[in-house]
Backbone as JSON, one array per atom type, in Angstrom:
{
  "sequence": "MAITEAQITAFNKYLNVTNGREKLCRLVQYFARFYAFYLLRQGASKETIQRWVNLKSHLAIGRKFFRLLKPVELAQSSVKSLTLVDPVLRATQFVKFTSNFFYFTSEAFSLLDTINFYKLSDAKKVSDFGLKCWFVSLSASIISSLYQLKQLRIRAEALKADKSLADVEQKKLLKEEQATNYQLIQDIVDICIPIGGLKWLNLDEGQIGIAGIITSAMAMNTQWKKTNPV",
  "N": [[-17.85, -24.8, -9.21], [-16.99, -24.33, -12.57], [-13.94, -23.1, -13.91], [-13.68, -20.55, -16.22], [-12.39, -19.83, -19.54], [-12.19, -17.13, -19.96], [-11.91, -16.13, -17.36], [-9.43, -17.18, -16.67], [-7.85, -15.85, -18.52], [-8.2, -13.22, -17.65], [-6.98, -13.39, -15.14], [-4.37, -13.97, -15.88], [-3.73, -11.61, -17.2], [-3.72, -9.91, -15.06], [-1.54, -10.93, -13.59], [0.49, -10.42, -15.38], [1.26, -7.89, -14.95], [3.65, -6.13, -13.13], [3.09, -4.85, -10.68], [0.77, -6.16, -9.97], [1.62, -8.81, -9.43], [3.34, -8.25, -7.32], [1.59, -7.28, -5.33], [0.07, -9.56, -4.86], [2.01, -11.23, -3.76], [2.46, -9.73, -1.48], [0.04, -10.04, -0.11], [0.15, -12.78, 0.56], [2.45, -12.74, 2.11], [1.72, -11.15, 4.37], [-0.35, -12.7, 5.31], [1.09, -14.95, 6.08], [2.56, -13.79, 8.12], [0.56, -13.16, 9.97], [-0.44, -15.77, 10.4], [1.73, -17.18, 11.46], [1.94, -15.95, 13.93], [-0.54, -16.7, 14.97], [-0.24, -19.5, 15.11], [1.78, -19.62, 17.0], [0.43, -18.68, 19.27], [-1.32, -20.78, 19.5], [0.26, -22.77, 20.35], [1.82, -24.31, 18.61], [4.35, -26.41, 17.04], [7.87, -25.51, 16.99], [9.09, -25.89, 14.54], [6.95, -25.85, 12.72], [5.99, -23.24, 13.05], [8.27, -21.81, 12.31], [8.4, -22.39, 9.62], [6.41, -20.82, 8.46], [7.28, -18.32, 9.25], [9.64, -18.18, 7.81], [8.6, -18.16, 5.21], [7.26, -15.71, 5.22], [9.48, -13.97, 5.58], [11.1, -14.46, 3.3], [9.38, -13.76, 1.21], [9.11, -11.06, 1.76], [11.68, -10.17, 1.16], [11.76, -10.82, -1.56], [9.77, -9.08, -2.57], [11.02, -6.66, -2.22], [12.93, -6.71, -4.22], [11.24, -6.51, -6.41], [10.53, -3.85, -6.14], [12.8, -2.34, -6.39], [13.69, -0.24, -8.09], [11.8, 1.63, -7.65], [12.08, 4.2, -6.39], [12.88, 5.93, -8.49], [10.6, 6.3, -10.07], [8.98, 7.49, -8.14], [10.35, 9.84, -7.59], [9.94, 11.25, -9.94], [7.14, 11.52, -9.82], [6.95, 13.1, -7.56], [8.1, 15.51, -8.41], [6.29, 16.2, -10.44], [4.02, 16.66, -8.91], [4.35, 19.19, -7.94], [3.34, 20.84, -9.83], [0.65, 20.99, -9.5], [-2.32, 22.88, -9.18], [-4.0, 23.44, -6.97], [-3.2, 24.41, -3.71], [-3.24, 22.87, -1.34], [-3.48, 20.19, -2.21], [-1.17, 20.14, -3.71], [0.84, 20.4, -1.75], [0.33, 18.17, -0.03], [0.51, 15.99, -1.8], [3.13, 16.26, -2.69], [4.56, 15.84, -0.29], [3.71, 13.23, 0.21], [4.73, 11.69, -2.02], [7.46, 12.31, -1.89], [8.18, 11.4, 0.67], [7.63, 8.71, 0.31], [9.57, 8.18, -1.58], [11.94, 8.32, -0.03], [11.35, 6.25, 1.71], [11.31, 3.91, 0.06], [13.91, 4.07, -0.88], [15.42, 3.69, 1.44], [14.58, 1.12, 1.92], [15.78, -0.2, -0.2], [18.48, -0.02, 0.52], [18.36, -1.53, 2.85], [17.81, -3.99, 1.74], [20.2, -4.54, 0.38], [21.8, -4.93, 2.58], [20.57, -7.17, 3.73], [21.01, -9.22, 1.85], [23.66, -9.41, 2.08], [25.3, -7.91, 0.42], [26.09, -5.3, 0.79], [26.99, -4.22, 3.86], [25.27, -2.56, 6.39], [26.0, -0.1, 8.9], [24.18, 0.28, 10.91], [21.54, -1.37, 10.62], [18.94, -1.52, 11.67], [18.34, 1.1, 12.34], [18.17, 2.29, 9.83], [16.01, 0.86, 8.82], [13.97, 1.66, 10.6], [13.89, 4.37, 10.0], [12.87, 4.22, 7.42], [10.3, 3.22, 7.97], [9.24, 5.38, 9.36], [9.18, 7.28, 7.33], [7.3, 6.06, 5.67], [5.08, 6.23, 7.33], [4.72, 9.04, 7.4], [4.16, 9.49, 4.72], [1.73, 8.07, 4.37], [0.17, 9.49, 6.18], [0.08, 11.99, 4.93], [-1.3, 11.25, 2.65], [-3.76, 10.53, 3.74], [-4.66, 13.0, 4.75], [-4.84, 14.36, 2.33], [-6.88, 12.88, 1.06], [-9.06, 13.39, 2.77], [-9.32, 16.13, 2.39], [-9.93, 16.19, -0.36], [-12.4, 14.87, -0.31], [-13.92, 16.77, 1.01], [-13.88, 18.82, -0.9], [-15.2, 17.53, -2.96], [-17.76, 17.3, -1.89], [-18.53, 19.96, -1.84], [-18.63, 20.45, -4.57], [-20.69, 18.71, -5.16], [-22.87, 19.91, -3.94], [-23.04, 22.16, -5.53], [-23.82, 21.01, -7.9], [-26.38, 20.18, -7.27], [-27.62, 22.6, -7.0], [-27.52, 23.63, -9.56], [-29.5, 22.77, -11.96], [-29.18, 22.4, -14.64], [-26.93, 20.98, -15.22], [-25.64, 17.93, -16.48], [-26.64, 14.47, -15.86], [-24.51, 12.81, -16.11], [-22.35, 14.12, -15.04], [-22.91, 14.04, -12.34], [-22.72, 11.31, -11.86], [-20.05, 10.93, -12.41], [-18.93, 12.4, -10.35], [-19.78, 10.95, -8.14], [-18.39, 8.58, -8.56], [-15.76, 9.44, -8.25], [-15.84, 10.15, -5.55], [-16.31, 7.66, -4.33], [-13.93, 6.33, -5.01], [-12.07, 7.91, -3.67], [-12.87, 7.59, -0.99], [-12.36, 4.86, -0.75], [-9.55, 4.77, -1.02], [-8.9, 6.26, 1.24], [-9.79, 4.63, 3.37], [-8.12, 2.43, 2.94], [-5.59, 3.59, 3.43], [-5.84, 4.34, 6.13], [-6.04, 1.88, 7.42], [-3.64, 0.75, 6.58], [-1.74, 2.39, 7.81], [-1.45, 1.43, 10.31], [0.52, -0.49, 10.19], [3.26, 0.67, 9.94], [3.09, 2.1, 12.35], [2.79, 0.07, 14.25], [5.17, -1.32, 13.71], [7.09, 0.52, 14.52], [6.6, 0.56, 17.16], [4.97, 2.47, 18.29], [2.39, 2.14, 18.98], [1.0, -0.54, 20.86], [0.84, -2.98, 19.05], [0.34, -6.29, 18.09], [1.94, -9.02, 16.24], [-0.05, -10.44, 14.96], [-2.18, -8.6, 14.67], [-0.96, -6.67, 13.05], [-0.48, -8.27, 10.87], [-3.12, -8.86, 10.01], [-3.98, -6.28, 9.27], [-2.28, -5.88, 7.1], [-3.16, -7.91, 5.39], [-5.77, -7.06, 4.77], [-5.33, -4.54, 3.47], [-3.72, -5.36, 1.38], [-5.44, -7.0, -0.09], [-7.27, -5.03, -0.85], [-5.64, -3.39, -2.45], [-5.0, -5.2, -4.45], [-7.51, -5.56, -5.57], [-7.93, -3.03, -6.68], [-5.86, -2.97, -8.59], [-6.66, -5.11, -10.15], [-8.99, -4.14, -11.36], [-7.87, -2.2, -12.94], [-6.37, -3.65, -14.8], [-8.29, -5.29, -15.83], [-10.66, -3.85, -16.96], [-14.17, -3.14, -16.82]],
  "CA": [[-18.06, -23.99, -10.41], [-15.88, -24.46, -13.5], [-13.21, -21.89, -14.25], [-13.81, -20.28, -17.65], [-11.2, -19.32, -20.22], [-12.17, -15.67, -19.75], [-11.39, -15.9, -16.02], [-8.0, -17.47, -16.72], [-7.25, -14.75, -19.27], [-8.21, -12.05, -16.77], [-5.98, -13.61, -14.1], [-3.06, -13.83, -16.53], [-3.53, -10.18, -17.46], [-3.37, -9.33, -13.76], [-0.19, -11.38, -13.23], [1.44, -9.87, -16.32], [1.66, -6.57, -14.44], [4.55, -6.28, -11.98], [2.39, -4.43, -9.46], [-0.18, -7.21, -9.64], [2.36, -9.91, -8.8], [3.87, -7.78, -6.04], [0.5, -7.21, -4.36], [-0.28, -10.93, -4.51], [3.05, -11.66, -2.82], [2.22, -8.99, -0.23], [-1.08, -10.69, 0.57], [0.64, -14.04, 1.14], [3.42, -12.37, 3.14], [1.04, -10.72, 5.59], [-1.07, -13.86, 5.84], [2.1, -15.76, 6.77], [2.89, -13.06, 9.35], [-0.56, -13.4, 10.88], [-0.6, -17.19, 10.71], [2.83, -17.56, 12.34], [1.55, -15.49, 15.26], [-1.65, -17.55, 15.38], [0.32, -20.8, 15.47], [2.51, -19.42, 18.26], [-0.59, -18.61, 20.32], [-1.94, -22.1, 19.63], [1.25, -23.71, 20.89], [2.33, -25.2, 17.56], [5.78, -26.73, 17.15], [8.78, -24.48, 16.49], [9.33, -26.16, 13.13], [5.77, -25.39, 11.97], [5.98, -21.77, 13.11], [9.41, -21.3, 11.55], [8.1, -22.55, 8.2], [5.63, -19.65, 8.04], [8.15, -17.15, 9.43], [10.55, -18.18, 6.66], [7.82, -17.74, 4.05], [7.07, -14.27, 5.37], [10.76, -13.28, 5.39], [11.56, -14.57, 1.92], [8.49, -12.96, 0.37], [9.46, -9.66, 2.01], [12.9, -9.91, 0.38], [11.38, -10.85, -2.98], [9.03, -7.87, -2.9], [11.98, -5.55, -2.29], [13.52, -6.75, -5.55], [10.22, -5.96, -7.31], [10.4, -2.4, -5.97], [14.15, -1.82, -6.26], [13.83, 1.02, -8.81], [10.62, 2.44, -7.36], [12.4, 5.61, -6.1], [12.96, 6.71, -9.73], [9.2, 6.65, -10.4], [8.47, 8.39, -7.11], [11.01, 11.15, -7.77], [9.23, 11.9, -11.04], [5.81, 11.88, -9.32], [7.15, 14.2, -6.62], [8.32, 16.73, -9.2], [5.02, 16.51, -11.12], [3.04, 17.15, -7.93], [4.57, 20.62, -7.75], [2.6, 21.57, -10.88], [-0.77, 21.04, -9.14], [-2.78, 24.25, -8.91], [-4.52, 23.52, -5.6], [-2.05, 24.43, -2.79], [-3.32, 21.77, -0.37], [-3.14, 18.97, -2.93], [0.24, 20.25, -4.1], [1.67, 20.13, -0.58], [0.15, 16.8, 0.47], [1.03, 15.04, -2.79], [4.59, 16.38, -2.67], [5.03, 15.15, 0.92], [3.44, 11.81, 0.04], [5.66, 11.06, -2.96], [8.83, 12.48, -1.41], [8.35, 10.47, 1.8], [7.7, 7.37, -0.27], [10.9, 8.08, -2.21], [12.91, 7.99, 1.01], [10.98, 4.93, 2.24], [11.78, 2.86, -0.85], [15.36, 4.17, -0.94], [15.93, 3.02, 2.65], [14.29, -0.29, 1.72], [16.81, -0.72, -1.11], [19.7, -0.19, 1.33], [18.11, -2.67, 3.75], [17.91, -5.19, 0.91], [21.63, -4.78, 0.18], [22.31, -5.47, 3.84], [19.98, -8.5, 3.93], [21.64, -10.21, 0.96], [25.1, -9.34, 2.38], [26.05, -7.24, -0.64], [26.69, -4.15, 1.46], [26.55, -4.25, 5.25], [25.02, -1.27, 7.02], [26.52, -0.01, 10.26], [23.03, 0.15, 11.8], [20.43, -1.74, 9.74], [17.66, -1.22, 12.31], [18.13, 2.55, 12.24], [17.73, 2.53, 8.45], [14.66, 0.28, 8.71], [13.05, 2.53, 11.35], [13.76, 5.6, 9.21], [11.95, 3.9, 6.33], [8.95, 3.12, 8.52], [8.8, 6.75, 9.66], [8.85, 7.9, 6.04], [6.04, 5.45, 5.24], [4.04, 6.83, 8.17], [4.51, 10.41, 6.93], [3.52, 9.38, 3.4], [0.33, 7.67, 4.58], [-0.51, 10.62, 6.85], [-0.17, 13.0, 3.89], [-2.34, 10.7, 1.77], [-5.03, 10.62, 4.48], [-5.04, 14.42, 4.74], [-5.23, 14.67, 0.95], [-8.19, 12.26, 0.8], [-10.07, 14.13, 3.53], [-9.5, 17.42, 1.7], [-10.62, 15.92, -1.61], [-13.8, 14.57, 0.0], [-14.56, 18.05, 1.31], [-14.05, 19.52, -2.18], [-16.23, 16.81, -3.72], [-19.07, 17.64, -1.31], [-18.82, 21.31, -2.32], [-19.04, 20.29, -5.97], [-21.98, 18.03, -5.17], [-23.87, 20.92, -3.61], [-23.17, 23.02, -6.71], [-24.59, 20.25, -8.88], [-27.79, 20.2, -6.85], [-28.14, 23.95, -7.23], [-27.59, 23.88, -11.0], [-30.25, 21.66, -12.57], [-28.84, 22.28, -16.06], [-25.81, 20.06, -15.37], [-26.08, 16.59, -16.88], [-26.52, 13.38, -14.89], [-23.19, 12.19, -16.25], [-21.46, 14.81, -14.11], [-23.21, 13.51, -11.01], [-22.17, 9.95, -11.81], [-18.6, 11.09, -12.35], [-18.63, 12.88, -9.01], [-20.0, 9.82, -7.23], [-17.29, 7.65, -8.79], [-14.57, 10.05, -7.62], [-16.02, 10.07, -4.1], [-16.12, 6.26, -3.94], [-12.5, 6.02, -5.14], [-11.36, 8.62, -2.6], [-13.2, 6.89, 0.26], [-11.66, 3.58, -0.8], [-8.15, 5.05, -0.73], [-8.82, 6.72, 2.62], [-9.9, 3.45, 4.24], [-6.9, 1.64, 2.76], [-4.49, 4.27, 4.1], [-6.05, 4.3, 7.58], [-5.68, 0.53, 7.88], [-2.22, 0.55, 6.28], [-0.87, 3.16, 8.7], [-1.24, 0.61, 11.51], [1.73, -1.3, 10.02], [4.45, 1.39, 10.45], [2.88, 2.45, 13.76], [3.11, -1.13, 15.01], [6.58, -1.64, 13.52], [7.88, 1.47, 15.3], [6.19, 0.38, 18.56], [4.27, 3.65, 18.8], [1.24, 1.51, 19.61], [1.29, -1.94, 21.19], [0.15, -3.87, 18.12], [1.09, -7.54, 17.95], [2.17, -9.48, 14.87], [-1.33, -10.85, 14.4], [-2.92, -7.41, 14.28], [-0.26, -6.09, 11.9], [-0.73, -9.19, 9.76], [-4.5, -8.66, 9.54], [-3.99, -4.99, 8.57], [-1.63, -6.09, 5.82], [-4.03, -8.75, 4.55], [-6.88, -6.22, 4.31], [-4.89, -3.54, 2.49], [-3.21, -6.08, 0.2], [-6.63, -7.39, -0.86], [-7.81, -3.8, -1.43], [-4.73, -2.97, -3.52], [-5.17, -6.18, -5.53], [-8.79, -5.26, -6.21], [-7.71, -1.83, -7.5], [-5.04, -3.34, -9.74], [-7.47, -6.0, -10.99], [-9.89, -3.29, -12.14], [-7.07, -1.5, -13.94], [-5.96, -4.59, -15.86], [-9.49, -5.92, -16.39], [-11.78, -2.9, -16.87], [-15.47, -3.67, -17.27]],
  "C": [[-16.82, -24.04, -11.29], [-15.25, -23.11, -13.79], [-13.25, -21.71, -15.77], [-12.49, -19.76, -18.22], [-11.05, -17.82, -20.01], [-11.58, -15.33, -18.37], [-9.88, -16.14, -15.97], [-7.26, -16.35, -17.44], [-7.14, -13.5, -18.41], [-7.14, -12.17, -15.69], [-4.57, -13.46, -14.66], [-2.73, -12.37, -16.81], [-3.13, -9.48, -16.17], [-1.92, -9.67, -13.39], [0.88, -10.83, -14.17], [1.95, -8.49, -15.91], [2.5, -6.77, -13.17], [3.87, -5.93, -10.67], [1.38, -5.47, -9.01], [0.48, -8.37, -8.92], [2.87, -9.5, -7.42], [2.8, -7.73, -4.97], [0.02, -8.6, -3.94], [0.73, -11.5, -3.51], [2.87, -10.98, -1.46], [1.1, -9.63, 0.58], [-0.62, -11.97, 1.27], [1.62, -13.75, 2.28], [2.73, -12.0, 4.45], [0.16, -11.81, 6.17], [-0.11, -14.74, 6.63], [2.49, -15.11, 8.1], [1.81, -13.27, 10.4], [-0.6, -14.86, 11.34], [0.52, -17.71, 11.62], [2.52, -17.15, 13.78], [0.43, -16.35, 15.83], [-1.15, -18.91, 15.85], [1.08, -20.73, 16.79], [1.54, -19.39, 19.43], [-1.24, -19.97, 20.57], [-0.98, -23.16, 20.15], [1.77, -24.7, 19.87], [3.83, -25.41, 17.73], [6.62, -25.62, 16.54], [9.02, -24.64, 14.99], [8.18, -25.64, 12.26], [5.72, -23.88, 11.92], [7.08, -21.2, 12.23], [9.16, -21.39, 10.05], [7.37, -21.31, 7.68], [6.43, -18.35, 8.22], [9.11, -17.04, 8.25], [9.84, -17.7, 5.39], [7.63, -16.23, 4.06], [8.36, -13.51, 5.04], [11.22, -13.31, 3.95], [10.68, -13.79, 0.95], [8.78, -11.47, 0.53], [10.7, -9.27, 1.21], [12.57, -9.86, -1.11], [10.65, -9.59, -3.41], [9.96, -6.67, -3.0], [12.69, -5.53, -3.64], [12.55, -6.18, -6.59], [10.26, -4.43, -7.32], [11.75, -1.68, -5.92], [14.32, -0.45, -6.93], [12.62, 1.95, -8.62], [10.95, 3.91, -7.05], [12.48, 6.49, -7.35], [11.57, 7.21, -10.12], [8.65, 7.68, -9.42], [9.09, 9.78, -7.2], [10.3, 11.94, -8.87], [7.85, 12.37, -10.58], [5.9, 13.06, -8.36], [7.31, 15.53, -7.34], [7.02, 17.16, -9.88], [3.99, 17.09, -10.16], [3.17, 18.65, -7.69], [3.83, 21.47, -8.77], [1.1, 21.66, -10.56], [-1.17, 22.46, -8.74], [-3.24, 24.41, -7.46], [-3.36, 23.43, -4.6], [-2.06, 23.28, -1.78], [-2.93, 20.45, -1.02], [-1.67, 18.97, -3.33], [1.15, 19.88, -2.93], [1.57, 18.68, -0.13], [0.7, 15.76, -0.51], [2.56, 15.08, -2.83], [5.17, 15.63, -1.46], [4.85, 13.63, 0.78], [4.48, 11.13, -0.84], [7.12, 11.17, -2.49], [9.13, 11.53, -0.25], [8.45, 9.03, 1.31], [9.04, 7.14, -0.96], [11.94, 7.66, -1.18], [12.62, 6.61, 1.63], [11.55, 3.82, 1.36], [13.29, 2.89, -1.02], [15.98, 3.46, 0.26], [15.69, 1.51, 2.55], [15.34, -0.94, 0.82], [18.12, -0.95, -0.36], [19.56, -1.37, 2.29], [18.26, -3.99, 2.99], [19.39, -5.55, 0.68], [22.27, -5.38, 1.42], [21.83, -6.9, 4.04], [20.68, -9.56, 3.09], [23.17, -10.17, 1.08], [25.93, -8.77, 1.22], [26.77, -6.02, -0.09], [26.13, -4.07, 2.87], [26.42, -2.83, 5.8], [25.56, -1.28, 8.44], [25.4, -0.16, 11.28], [21.78, -0.1, 10.95], [19.07, -1.38, 10.34], [17.33, 0.27, 12.22], [17.61, 2.92, 10.85], [16.3, 2.04, 8.26], [13.63, 1.17, 9.41], [12.84, 3.86, 10.62], [12.78, 5.38, 8.07], [10.52, 3.84, 6.8], [8.39, 4.5, 8.86], [8.41, 7.49, 8.38], [7.53, 7.36, 5.51], [4.88, 6.04, 6.02], [3.71, 8.24, 7.7], [3.77, 10.4, 5.6], [2.04, 9.04, 3.53], [-0.47, 8.78, 5.25], [-0.86, 11.7, 5.84], [-1.28, 12.54, 2.95], [-3.71, 10.79, 2.43], [-5.55, 12.06, 4.48], [-5.54, 14.82, 3.35], [-6.61, 14.12, 0.63], [-9.31, 13.01, 1.52], [-10.37, 15.48, 2.87], [-10.27, 17.23, 0.39], [-12.1, 15.6, -1.39], [-14.58, 15.85, 0.31], [-14.85, 18.81, 0.01], [-15.13, 18.85, -3.03], [-17.63, 17.12, -3.2], [-19.49, 19.05, -1.74], [-19.3, 21.26, -3.76], [-20.42, 19.64, -6.08], [-23.11, 19.01, -4.87], [-24.11, 21.85, -4.81], [-23.99, 22.32, -7.8], [-26.08, 20.27, -8.55], [-28.43, 21.55, -7.16], [-28.33, 24.25, -8.71], [-28.22, 22.68, -11.7], [-29.86, 21.42, -14.04], [-27.69, 21.29, -16.3], [-26.31, 18.64, -15.61], [-25.87, 15.57, -15.77], [-25.15, 12.74, -14.94], [-22.18, 12.82, -15.31], [-21.66, 14.3, -12.68], [-22.63, 12.11, -10.82], [-20.64, 10.0, -11.69], [-18.16, 11.51, -10.96], [-18.75, 11.75, -7.99], [-18.85, 8.81, -7.34], [-16.01, 8.15, -8.14], [-14.65, 9.93, -6.1], [-15.79, 8.64, -3.6], [-14.64, 5.88, -3.98], [-11.69, 6.67, -4.02], [-11.62, 7.97, -1.25], [-12.45, 5.56, 0.36], [-10.19, 3.75, -0.43], [-7.96, 5.47, 0.71], [-8.86, 5.54, 3.59], [-8.63, 2.61, 4.17], [-5.72, 2.27, 3.52], [-4.61, 4.21, 5.62], [-5.69, 2.93, 8.15], [-4.18, 0.31, 7.71], [-1.31, 1.24, 7.29], [-0.62, 2.43, 10.02], [0.07, -0.17, 11.43], [2.98, -0.55, 10.46], [4.31, 1.79, 11.91], [3.24, 1.27, 14.65], [4.59, -1.48, 14.91], [7.5, -0.74, 14.33], [7.56, 1.41, 16.79], [5.57, 1.64, 19.15], [2.95, 3.25, 19.43], [1.57, 0.05, 19.82], [0.45, -2.88, 20.32], [0.98, -5.14, 17.96], [1.19, -7.94, 16.49], [0.88, -9.91, 14.18], [-2.13, -9.68, 13.89], [-2.29, -6.74, 13.06], [-0.5, -6.96, 10.66], [-2.11, -9.01, 9.16], [-4.61, -7.35, 8.76], [-3.38, -5.14, 7.18], [-2.46, -6.92, 4.86], [-5.14, -7.9, 3.94], [-6.43, -5.27, 3.21], [-4.3, -4.19, 1.23], [-4.37, -6.48, -0.7], [-7.25, -6.16, -1.54], [-6.96, -3.33, -2.61], [-4.84, -3.91, -4.72], [-6.46, -5.91, -6.29], [-8.67, -4.05, -7.14], [-6.93, -2.17, -8.76], [-5.81, -4.24, -10.7], [-8.38, -5.18, -11.91], [-9.13, -2.53, -13.22], [-6.71, -2.4, -15.11], [-7.14, -5.27, -16.53], [-10.69, -4.99, -16.26], [-13.06, -3.52, -17.44], [-15.85, -3.06, -18.6]]
}
């Protein structure tokens, strides 16, 4: 099937966004992580395996440069979350953004150590701290999504009881529910990565790689819809 000019334009619009490029790199990174493990299990040569390990490592470093100033954005989001009226959403969103702030901050320090700009006394301790912060952030996001789904069901029941409400409200509610379910699934799969990285569960590189591939594809789909709305 021939690629149309409209498809090329849509792809360029996606790549013009920093988050779009970063998520594409993430997909390739986690595929390389999975494939290196697969090759190891298949008994491939060290040179072939190392090629994919190097790809994974260099993409991981590149993505850290993409997200170097991410803590600034997250600090702002954390402060804004305190203005939410709902106490549950206020607490979960604050924990989510604040934990992410510390995660990306620790990632920035790890990057400085990796490129030998500033050597950390214990790089693994900093890395593990970041993974713990990521775990807390994802846990808060999961709790928030579950709470939002409960609230959406309550609103749905109210819509059924009040026949005077327009169909547009029902469609809006359904759209919110689908988006929340999508985020919940993404977070549940994503949380396997810090859990595996911290060795809290015995997840191998292949399983972590697959989790990363799935959530990267989901994040890319979300970003694609933002840059190319129907």
